[in-house]
mmCIF file of C-alpha atoms in Angstrom:
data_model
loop_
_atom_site.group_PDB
_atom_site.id
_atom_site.type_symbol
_atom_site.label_atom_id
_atom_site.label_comp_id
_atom_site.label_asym_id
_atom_site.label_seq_id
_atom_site.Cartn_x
_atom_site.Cartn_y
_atom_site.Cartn_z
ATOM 1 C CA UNK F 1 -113.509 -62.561 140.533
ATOM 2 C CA UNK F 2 -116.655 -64.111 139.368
ATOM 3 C CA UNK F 3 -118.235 -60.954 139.526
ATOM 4 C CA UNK F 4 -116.269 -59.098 137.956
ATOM 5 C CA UNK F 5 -116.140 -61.541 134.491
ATOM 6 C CA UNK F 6 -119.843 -60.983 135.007
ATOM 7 C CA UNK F 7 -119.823 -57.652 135.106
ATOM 8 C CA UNK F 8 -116.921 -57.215 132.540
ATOM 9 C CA UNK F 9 -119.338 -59.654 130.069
ATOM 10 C CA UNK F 10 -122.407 -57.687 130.483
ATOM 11 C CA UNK F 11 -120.540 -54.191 130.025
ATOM 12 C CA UNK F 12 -119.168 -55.974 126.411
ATOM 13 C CA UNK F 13 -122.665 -57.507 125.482
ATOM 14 C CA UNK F 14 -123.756 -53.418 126.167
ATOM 15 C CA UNK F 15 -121.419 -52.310 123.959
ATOM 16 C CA UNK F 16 -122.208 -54.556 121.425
ATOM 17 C CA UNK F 17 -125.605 -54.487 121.292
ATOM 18 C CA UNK F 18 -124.916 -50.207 120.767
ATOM 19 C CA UNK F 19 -122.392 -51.022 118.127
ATOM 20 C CA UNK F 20 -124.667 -52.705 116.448
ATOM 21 C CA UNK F 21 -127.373 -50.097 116.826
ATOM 22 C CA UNK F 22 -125.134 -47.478 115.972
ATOM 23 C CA UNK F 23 -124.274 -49.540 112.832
ATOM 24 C CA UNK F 24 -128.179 -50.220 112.164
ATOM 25 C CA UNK F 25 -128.755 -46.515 112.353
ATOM 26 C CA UNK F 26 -125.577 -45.732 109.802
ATOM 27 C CA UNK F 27 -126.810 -48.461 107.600
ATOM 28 C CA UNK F 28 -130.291 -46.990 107.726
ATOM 29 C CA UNK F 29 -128.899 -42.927 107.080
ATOM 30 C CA UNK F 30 -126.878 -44.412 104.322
ATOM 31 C CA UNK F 31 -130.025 -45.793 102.711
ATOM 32 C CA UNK F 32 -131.919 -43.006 103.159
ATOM 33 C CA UNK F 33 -128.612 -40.242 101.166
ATOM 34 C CA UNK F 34 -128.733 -42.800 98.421
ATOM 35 C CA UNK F 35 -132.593 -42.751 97.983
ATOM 36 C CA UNK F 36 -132.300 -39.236 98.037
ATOM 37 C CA UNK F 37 -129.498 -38.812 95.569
ATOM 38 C CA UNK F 38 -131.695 -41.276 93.476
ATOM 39 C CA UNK F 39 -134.758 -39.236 93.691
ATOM 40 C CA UNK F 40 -132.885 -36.334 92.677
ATOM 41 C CA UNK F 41 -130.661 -37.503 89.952
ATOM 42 C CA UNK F 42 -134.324 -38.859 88.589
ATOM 43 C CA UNK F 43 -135.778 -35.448 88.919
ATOM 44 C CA UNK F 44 -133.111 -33.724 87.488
ATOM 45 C CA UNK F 45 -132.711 -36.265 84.551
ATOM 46 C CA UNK F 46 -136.875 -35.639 84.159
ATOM 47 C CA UNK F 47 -135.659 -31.348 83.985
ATOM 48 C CA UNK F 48 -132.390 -32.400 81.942
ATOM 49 C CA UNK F 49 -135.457 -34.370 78.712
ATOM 50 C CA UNK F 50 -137.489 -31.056 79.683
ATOM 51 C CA UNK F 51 -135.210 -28.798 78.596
ATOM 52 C CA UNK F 52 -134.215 -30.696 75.512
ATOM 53 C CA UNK F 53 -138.065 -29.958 74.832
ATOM 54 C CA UNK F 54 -138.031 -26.641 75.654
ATOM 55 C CA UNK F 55 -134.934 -26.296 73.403
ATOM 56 C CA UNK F 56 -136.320 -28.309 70.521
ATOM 57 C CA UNK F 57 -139.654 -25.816 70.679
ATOM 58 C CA UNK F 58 -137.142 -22.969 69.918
ATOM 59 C CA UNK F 59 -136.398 -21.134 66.286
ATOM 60 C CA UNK F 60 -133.626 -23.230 64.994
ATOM 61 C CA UNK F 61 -130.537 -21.251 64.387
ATOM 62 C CA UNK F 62 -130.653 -21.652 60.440
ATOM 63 C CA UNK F 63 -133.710 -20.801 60.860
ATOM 64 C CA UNK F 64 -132.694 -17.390 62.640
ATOM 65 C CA UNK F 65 -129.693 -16.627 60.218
ATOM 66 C CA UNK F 66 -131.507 -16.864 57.209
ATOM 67 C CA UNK F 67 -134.745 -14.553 58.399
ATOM 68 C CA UNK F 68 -132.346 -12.542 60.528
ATOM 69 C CA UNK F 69 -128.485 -12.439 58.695
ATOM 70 C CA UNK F 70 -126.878 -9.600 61.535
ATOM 71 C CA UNK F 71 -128.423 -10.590 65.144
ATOM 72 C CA UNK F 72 -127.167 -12.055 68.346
ATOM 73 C CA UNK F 73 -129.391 -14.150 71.132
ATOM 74 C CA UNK F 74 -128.174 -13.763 74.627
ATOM 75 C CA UNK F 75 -129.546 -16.796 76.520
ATOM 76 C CA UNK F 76 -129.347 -17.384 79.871
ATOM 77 C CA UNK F 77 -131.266 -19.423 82.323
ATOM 78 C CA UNK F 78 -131.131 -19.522 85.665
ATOM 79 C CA UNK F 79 -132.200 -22.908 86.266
ATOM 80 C CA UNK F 80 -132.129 -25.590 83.704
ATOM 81 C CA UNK F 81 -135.667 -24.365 81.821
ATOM 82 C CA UNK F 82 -136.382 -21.349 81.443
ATOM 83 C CA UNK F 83 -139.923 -18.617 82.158
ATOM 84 C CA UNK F 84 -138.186 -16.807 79.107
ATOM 85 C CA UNK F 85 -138.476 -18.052 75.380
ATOM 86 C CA UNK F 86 -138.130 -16.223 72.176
ATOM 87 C CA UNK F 87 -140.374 -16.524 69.148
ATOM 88 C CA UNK F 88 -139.737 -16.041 65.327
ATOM 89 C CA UNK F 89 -142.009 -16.797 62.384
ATOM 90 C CA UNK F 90 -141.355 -15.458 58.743
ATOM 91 C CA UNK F 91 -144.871 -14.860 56.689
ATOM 92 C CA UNK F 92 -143.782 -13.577 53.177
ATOM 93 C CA UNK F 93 -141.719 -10.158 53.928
ATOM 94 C CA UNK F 94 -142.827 -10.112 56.878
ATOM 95 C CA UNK F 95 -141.182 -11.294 60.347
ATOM 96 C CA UNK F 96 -142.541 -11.390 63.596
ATOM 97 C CA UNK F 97 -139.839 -11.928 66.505
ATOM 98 C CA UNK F 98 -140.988 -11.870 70.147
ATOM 99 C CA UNK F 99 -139.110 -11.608 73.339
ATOM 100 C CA UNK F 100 -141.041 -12.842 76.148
ATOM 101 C CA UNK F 101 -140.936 -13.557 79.879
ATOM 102 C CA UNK F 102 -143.575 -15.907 81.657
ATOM 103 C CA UNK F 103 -144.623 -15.730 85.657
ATOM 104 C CA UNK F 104 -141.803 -17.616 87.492
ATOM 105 C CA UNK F 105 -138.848 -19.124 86.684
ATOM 106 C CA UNK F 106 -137.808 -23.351 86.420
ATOM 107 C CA UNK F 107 -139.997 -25.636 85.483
ATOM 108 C CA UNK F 108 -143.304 -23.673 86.325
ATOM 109 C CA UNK F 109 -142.078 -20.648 84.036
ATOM 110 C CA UNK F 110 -141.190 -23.502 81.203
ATOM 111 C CA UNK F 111 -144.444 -24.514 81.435
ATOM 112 C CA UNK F 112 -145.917 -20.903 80.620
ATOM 113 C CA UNK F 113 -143.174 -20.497 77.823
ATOM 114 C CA UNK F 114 -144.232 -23.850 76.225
ATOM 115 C CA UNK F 115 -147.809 -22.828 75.959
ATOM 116 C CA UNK F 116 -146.716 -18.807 74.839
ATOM 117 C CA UNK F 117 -144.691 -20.626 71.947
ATOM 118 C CA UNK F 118 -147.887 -23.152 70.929
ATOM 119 C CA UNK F 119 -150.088 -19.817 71.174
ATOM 120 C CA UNK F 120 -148.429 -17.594 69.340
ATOM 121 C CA UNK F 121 -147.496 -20.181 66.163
ATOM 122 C CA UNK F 122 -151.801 -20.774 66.865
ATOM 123 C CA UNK F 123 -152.639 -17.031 66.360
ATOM 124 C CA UNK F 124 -150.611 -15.898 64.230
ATOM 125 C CA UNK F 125 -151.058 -19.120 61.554
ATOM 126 C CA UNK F 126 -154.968 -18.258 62.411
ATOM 127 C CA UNK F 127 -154.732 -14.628 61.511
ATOM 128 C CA UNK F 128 -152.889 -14.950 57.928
ATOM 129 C CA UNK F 129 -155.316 -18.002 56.960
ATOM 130 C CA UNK F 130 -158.719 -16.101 58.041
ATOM 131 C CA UNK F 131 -157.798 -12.562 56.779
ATOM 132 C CA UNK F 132 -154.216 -11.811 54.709
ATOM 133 C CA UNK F 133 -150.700 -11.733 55.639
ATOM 134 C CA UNK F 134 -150.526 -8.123 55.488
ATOM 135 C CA UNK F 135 -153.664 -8.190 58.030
ATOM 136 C CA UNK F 136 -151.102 -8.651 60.350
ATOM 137 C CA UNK F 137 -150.919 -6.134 63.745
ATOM 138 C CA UNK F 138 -148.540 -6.297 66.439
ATOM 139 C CA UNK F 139 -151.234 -5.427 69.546
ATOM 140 C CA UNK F 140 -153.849 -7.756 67.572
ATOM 141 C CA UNK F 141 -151.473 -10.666 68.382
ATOM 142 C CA UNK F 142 -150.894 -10.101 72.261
ATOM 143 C CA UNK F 143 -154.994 -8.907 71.976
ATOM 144 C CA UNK F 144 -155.459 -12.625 71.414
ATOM 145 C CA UNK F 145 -152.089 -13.852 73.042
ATOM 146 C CA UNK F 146 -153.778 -12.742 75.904
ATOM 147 C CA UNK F 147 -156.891 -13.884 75.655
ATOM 148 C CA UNK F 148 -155.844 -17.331 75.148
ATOM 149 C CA UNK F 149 -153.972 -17.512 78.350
ATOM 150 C CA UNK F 150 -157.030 -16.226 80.106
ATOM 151 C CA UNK F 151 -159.301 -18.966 78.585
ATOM 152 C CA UNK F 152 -157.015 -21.866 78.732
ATOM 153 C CA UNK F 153 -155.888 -20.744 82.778
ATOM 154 C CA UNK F 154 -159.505 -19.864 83.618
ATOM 155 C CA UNK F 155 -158.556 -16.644 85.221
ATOM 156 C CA UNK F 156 -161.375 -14.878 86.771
ATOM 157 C CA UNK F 157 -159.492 -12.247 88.600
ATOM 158 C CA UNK F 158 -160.667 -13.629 91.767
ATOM 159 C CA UNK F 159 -157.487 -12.564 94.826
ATOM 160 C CA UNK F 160 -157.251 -15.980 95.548
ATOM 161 C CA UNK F 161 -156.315 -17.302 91.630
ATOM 162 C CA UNK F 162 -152.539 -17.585 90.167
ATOM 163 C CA UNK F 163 -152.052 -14.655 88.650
ATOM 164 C CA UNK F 164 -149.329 -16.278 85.626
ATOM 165 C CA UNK F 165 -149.273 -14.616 82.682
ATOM 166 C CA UNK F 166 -146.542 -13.466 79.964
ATOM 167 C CA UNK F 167 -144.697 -10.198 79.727
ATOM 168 C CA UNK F 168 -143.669 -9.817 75.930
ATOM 169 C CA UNK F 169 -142.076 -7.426 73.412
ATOM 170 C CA UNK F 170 -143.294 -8.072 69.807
ATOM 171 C CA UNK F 171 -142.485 -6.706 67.029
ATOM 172 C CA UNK F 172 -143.333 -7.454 62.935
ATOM 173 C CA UNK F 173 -140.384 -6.135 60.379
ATOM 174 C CA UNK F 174 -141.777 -5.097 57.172
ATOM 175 C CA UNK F 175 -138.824 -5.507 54.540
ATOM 176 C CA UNK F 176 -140.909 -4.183 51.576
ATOM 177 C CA UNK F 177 -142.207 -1.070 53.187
ATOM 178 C CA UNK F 178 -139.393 -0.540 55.872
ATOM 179 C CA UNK F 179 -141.831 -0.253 58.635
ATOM 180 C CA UNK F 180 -141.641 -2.072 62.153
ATOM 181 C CA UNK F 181 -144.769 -2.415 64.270
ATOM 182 C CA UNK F 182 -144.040 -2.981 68.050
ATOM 183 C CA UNK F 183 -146.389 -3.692 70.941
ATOM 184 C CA UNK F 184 -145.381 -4.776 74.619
ATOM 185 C CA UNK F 185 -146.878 -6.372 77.673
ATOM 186 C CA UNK F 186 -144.431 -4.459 80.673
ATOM 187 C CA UNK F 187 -141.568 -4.992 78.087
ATOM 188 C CA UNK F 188 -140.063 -1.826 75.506
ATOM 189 C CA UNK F 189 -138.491 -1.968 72.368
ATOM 190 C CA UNK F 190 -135.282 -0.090 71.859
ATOM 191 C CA UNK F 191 -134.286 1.405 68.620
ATOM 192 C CA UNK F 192 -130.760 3.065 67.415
ATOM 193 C CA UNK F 193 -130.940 4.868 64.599
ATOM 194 C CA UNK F 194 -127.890 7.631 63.656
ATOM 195 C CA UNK F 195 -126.814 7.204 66.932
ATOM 196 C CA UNK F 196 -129.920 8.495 68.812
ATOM 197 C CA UNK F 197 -131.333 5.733 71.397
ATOM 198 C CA UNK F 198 -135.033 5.641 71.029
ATOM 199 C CA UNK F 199 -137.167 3.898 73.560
ATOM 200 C CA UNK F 200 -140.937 2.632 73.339
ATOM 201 C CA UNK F 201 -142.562 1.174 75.764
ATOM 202 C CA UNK F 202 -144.936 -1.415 76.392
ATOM 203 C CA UNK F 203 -148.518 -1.166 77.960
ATOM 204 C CA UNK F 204 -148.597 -1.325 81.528
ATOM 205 C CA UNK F 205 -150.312 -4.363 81.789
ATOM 206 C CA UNK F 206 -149.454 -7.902 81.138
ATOM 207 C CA UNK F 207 -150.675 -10.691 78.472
ATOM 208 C CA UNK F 208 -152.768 -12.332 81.222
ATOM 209 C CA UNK F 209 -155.680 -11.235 83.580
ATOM 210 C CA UNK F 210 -155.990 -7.774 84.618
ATOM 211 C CA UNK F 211 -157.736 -4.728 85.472
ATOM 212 C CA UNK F 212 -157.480 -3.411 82.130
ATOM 213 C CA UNK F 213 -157.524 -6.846 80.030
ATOM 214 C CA UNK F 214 -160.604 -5.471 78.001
ATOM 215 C CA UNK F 215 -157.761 -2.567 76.608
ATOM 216 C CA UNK F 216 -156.184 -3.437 73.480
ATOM 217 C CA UNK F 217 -151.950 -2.867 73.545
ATOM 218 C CA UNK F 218 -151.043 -0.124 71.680
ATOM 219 C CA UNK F 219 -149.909 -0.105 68.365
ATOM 220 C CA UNK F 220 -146.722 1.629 67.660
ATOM 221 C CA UNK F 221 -145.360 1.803 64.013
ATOM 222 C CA UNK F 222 -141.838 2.976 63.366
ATOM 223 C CA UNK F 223 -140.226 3.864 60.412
ATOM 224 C CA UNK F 224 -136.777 2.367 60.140
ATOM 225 C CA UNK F 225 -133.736 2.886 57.950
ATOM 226 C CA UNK F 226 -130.838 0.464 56.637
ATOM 227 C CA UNK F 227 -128.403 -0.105 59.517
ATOM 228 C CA UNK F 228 -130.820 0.475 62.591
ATOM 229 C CA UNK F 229 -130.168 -1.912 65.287
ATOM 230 C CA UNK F 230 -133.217 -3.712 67.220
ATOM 231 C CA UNK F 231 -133.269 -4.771 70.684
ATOM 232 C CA UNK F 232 -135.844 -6.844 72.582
ATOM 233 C CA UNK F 233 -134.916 -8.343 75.878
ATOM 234 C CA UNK F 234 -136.690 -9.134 79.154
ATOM 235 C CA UNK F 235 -135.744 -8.031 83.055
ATOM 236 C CA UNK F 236 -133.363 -10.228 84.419
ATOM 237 C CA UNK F 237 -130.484 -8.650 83.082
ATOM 238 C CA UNK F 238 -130.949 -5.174 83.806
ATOM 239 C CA UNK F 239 -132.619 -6.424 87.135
ATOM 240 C CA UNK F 240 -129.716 -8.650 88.387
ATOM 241 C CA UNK F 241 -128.046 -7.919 91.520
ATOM 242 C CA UNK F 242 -124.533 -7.306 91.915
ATOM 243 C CA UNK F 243 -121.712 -4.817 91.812
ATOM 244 C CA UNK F 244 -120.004 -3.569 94.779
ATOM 245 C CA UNK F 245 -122.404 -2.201 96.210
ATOM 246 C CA UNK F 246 -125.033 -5.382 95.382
ATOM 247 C CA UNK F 247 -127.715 -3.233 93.369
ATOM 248 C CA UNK F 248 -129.627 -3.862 90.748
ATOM 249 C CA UNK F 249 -127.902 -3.370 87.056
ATOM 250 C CA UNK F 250 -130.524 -0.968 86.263
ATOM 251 C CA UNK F 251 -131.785 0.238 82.767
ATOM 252 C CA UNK F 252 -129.445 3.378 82.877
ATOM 253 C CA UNK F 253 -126.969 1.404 82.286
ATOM 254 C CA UNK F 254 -128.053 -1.659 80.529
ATOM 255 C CA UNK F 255 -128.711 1.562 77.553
ATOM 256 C CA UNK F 256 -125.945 3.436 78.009
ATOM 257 C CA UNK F 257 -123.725 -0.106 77.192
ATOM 258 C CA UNK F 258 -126.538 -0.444 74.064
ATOM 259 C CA UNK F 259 -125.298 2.711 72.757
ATOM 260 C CA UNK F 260 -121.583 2.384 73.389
ATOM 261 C CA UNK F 261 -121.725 -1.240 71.712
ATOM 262 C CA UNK F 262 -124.217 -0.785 69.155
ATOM 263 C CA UNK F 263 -121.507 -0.364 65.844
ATOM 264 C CA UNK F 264 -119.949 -3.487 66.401
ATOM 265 C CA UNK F 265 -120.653 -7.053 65.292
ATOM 266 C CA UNK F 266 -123.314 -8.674 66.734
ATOM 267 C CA UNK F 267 -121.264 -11.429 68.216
ATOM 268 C CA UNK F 268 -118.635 -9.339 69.763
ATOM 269 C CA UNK F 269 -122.341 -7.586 71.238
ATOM 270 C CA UNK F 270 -123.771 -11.156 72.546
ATOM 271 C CA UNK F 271 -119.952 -11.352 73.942
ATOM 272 C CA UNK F 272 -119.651 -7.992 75.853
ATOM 273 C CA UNK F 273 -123.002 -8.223 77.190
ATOM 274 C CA UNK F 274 -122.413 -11.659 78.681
ATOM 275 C CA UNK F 275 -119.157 -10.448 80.173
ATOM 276 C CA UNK F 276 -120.689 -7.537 81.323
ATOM 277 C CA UNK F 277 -123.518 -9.321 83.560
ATOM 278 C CA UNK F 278 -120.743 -11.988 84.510
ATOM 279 C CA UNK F 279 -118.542 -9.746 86.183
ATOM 280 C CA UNK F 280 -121.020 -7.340 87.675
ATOM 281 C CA UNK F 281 -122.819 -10.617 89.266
ATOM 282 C CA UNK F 282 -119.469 -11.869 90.146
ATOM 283 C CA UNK F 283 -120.288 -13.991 93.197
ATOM 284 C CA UNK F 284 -123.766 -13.070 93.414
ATOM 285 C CA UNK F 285 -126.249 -15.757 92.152
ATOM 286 C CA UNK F 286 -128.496 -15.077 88.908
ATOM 287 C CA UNK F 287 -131.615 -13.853 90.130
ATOM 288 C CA UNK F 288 -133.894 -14.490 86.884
ATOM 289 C CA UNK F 289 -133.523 -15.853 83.582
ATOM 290 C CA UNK F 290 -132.266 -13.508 80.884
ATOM 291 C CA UNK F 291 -132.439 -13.144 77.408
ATOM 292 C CA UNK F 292 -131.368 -10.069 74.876
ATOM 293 C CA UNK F 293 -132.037 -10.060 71.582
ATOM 294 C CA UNK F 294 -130.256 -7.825 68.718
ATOM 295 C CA UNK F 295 -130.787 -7.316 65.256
ATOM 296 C CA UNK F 296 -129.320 -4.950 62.499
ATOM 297 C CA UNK F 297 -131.761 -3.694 59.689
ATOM 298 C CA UNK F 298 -129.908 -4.926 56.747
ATOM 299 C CA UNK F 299 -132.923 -5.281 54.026
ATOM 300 C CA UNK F 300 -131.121 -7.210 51.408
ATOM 301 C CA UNK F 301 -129.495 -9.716 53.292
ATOM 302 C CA UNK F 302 -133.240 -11.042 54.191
ATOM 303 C CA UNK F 303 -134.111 -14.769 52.160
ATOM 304 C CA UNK F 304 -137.629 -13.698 51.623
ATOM 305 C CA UNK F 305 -140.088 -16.458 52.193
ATOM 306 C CA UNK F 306 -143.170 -16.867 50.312
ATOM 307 C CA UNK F 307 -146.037 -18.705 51.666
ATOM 308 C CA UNK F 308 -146.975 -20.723 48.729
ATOM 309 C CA UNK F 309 -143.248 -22.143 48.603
ATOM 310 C CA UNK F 310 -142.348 -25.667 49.682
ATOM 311 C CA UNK F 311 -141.295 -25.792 53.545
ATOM 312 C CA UNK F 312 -137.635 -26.421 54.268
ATOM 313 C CA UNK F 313 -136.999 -28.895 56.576
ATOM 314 C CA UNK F 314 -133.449 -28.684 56.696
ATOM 315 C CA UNK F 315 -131.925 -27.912 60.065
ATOM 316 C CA UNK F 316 -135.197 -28.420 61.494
ATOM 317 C CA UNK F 317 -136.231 -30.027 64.709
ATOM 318 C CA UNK F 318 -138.882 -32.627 64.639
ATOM 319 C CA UNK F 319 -140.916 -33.814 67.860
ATOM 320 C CA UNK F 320 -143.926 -36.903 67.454
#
């Protein structure tokens, strides 16, 4: 009998002491899933202030409506930054709008997009103080664009060196002389005009290092008439997987929806083209971040700015 309350006590004092190492070890994993969840609540909090950044650093939409009455912005993501930003600045009759994608996506393609946006206000501020506004060329900018990024990167072209860079559309509306300029880094311009879908495309080569970095970008100038619709977008929307079949969008189709949509309003166009990708990605995550931009040629809508006219702050952003 003795024996077995011996035995029967040390079999309990086992269990015990393994209860209690069992709850040491739950106490402990616990711990461990709330540091974690800390750590990444703080991170994404960190990405969250980021992106109000990266969204302050942005044309303001006043901003866009005044220099651009009839467009639509189609903004998407795919993480909380973004690799893709667009760009506006007004200089007199002249705009210059830019739709541009940066190596990666996240937070290592917002920090690309953050320094295209500081570059490009740089140059282009640079080029209308040294020479004239109408000095103004569309490859001249992503001629310096690019070798800006080069400088402040210190690419080399060595095989073992980050090869980040910026793919970019660009283009400069002319409302006095109805011309558009357009150059591109990888990235086209479409034009619609009388129904006819006209496509130019960019350089081969990005604004970054490369084999041909010592080639200017090409120049194209277009005439355009009252009514001509503008689009500038980057890859990830035709490029997005999905569809029955899980393919690609592909360009085909991305213009053949361009010219089907391009009478209507430009918000019912933001809206069709977001539905579109939606339901062709269905389940299917988003691949890259997108953007689309379209505008409609409508000369006399424009608020011309002059350049000797008091800055409007109104609607504006301000970051210290």
């Amino acid at each position: 009998l003795i024996r077995q309350i011996r035995s029967k006590n040390r079999i309990n004092a086992e269990l015990a002491a393994k209860n209690k190492q069992i709850q040491d070890q739950a106490a402990e994993i616990t711990a461990q899933r709330d540091l974690a969840n800390k750590q990444k609540q703080n991170m994404t909090d960190s990405i969250e202030y980021a992106k109000r950044i990266q969204t302050a650093l942005l044309p303001p939409a006043g901003f866009l409506r005044r220099s651009l009455p009839e467009h639509f912005i189609l903004f998407k993501p795919r993480d909380i930054v973004s690799g893709d930003f667009y760009w506006l600045m007004n200089k007199d009759s002249k705009i210059i709008i830019a739709a541009a994608d940066c190596t990666g996506h996240g937070v290592p393609g917002a920090f690309m997009s953050m320094l295209g946006t500081a570059f490009l206000n740089e140059i282009v501020n640079k080029i209308v103080e040294n020479k004239h506004v109408y000095s103004l060329q569309a490859n001249e900018i992503l001629n310096q664009l690019r070798t800006y990024i080069i400088e402040s990167l210190h690419q080399t072209g060595r095989t073992d060196e980050t090869k980040d860079g910026i793919d970019i559309a660009l283009c400069i509306i002319d409302y006095d002389t109805k011309q558009l300029q357009f150059a591109g880094a990888h990235s086209p311009l479409y034009h619609i005009t009388k129904g006819e879908l006209k496509i130019y495309k960019g350089d081969p080569m990005p604004a970054s290092i490369h084999q041909n970095a010592e080639i200017s970008f090409t120049n194209n100038e277009i005439t355009v008439s009252e009514g001509d619709v503008i689009y500038l977008f980057t890859d990830g929307y035709h490029d997005q997987i999905g569809g029955p079949k899980k393919r690609k969008f592909m360009s085909r189709n991305f213009q053949e929806l361009l010219l089907k949509i391009h009478q209507k309003p430009m918000d019912a166009q933001k809206q069709i083209l977001d539905e579109t990708i939606e339901a062709w990605k269905g389940s299917v995550m988003q691949i890259d971040d997108m953007l689309v931009i379209g505008l409609k040629l409508e000369f006399d809508k424009v608020i011309k700015h002059s350049s000797s006219q008091h800055y409007n702050w109104n609607e504006k952003t301000i970051l210290i």
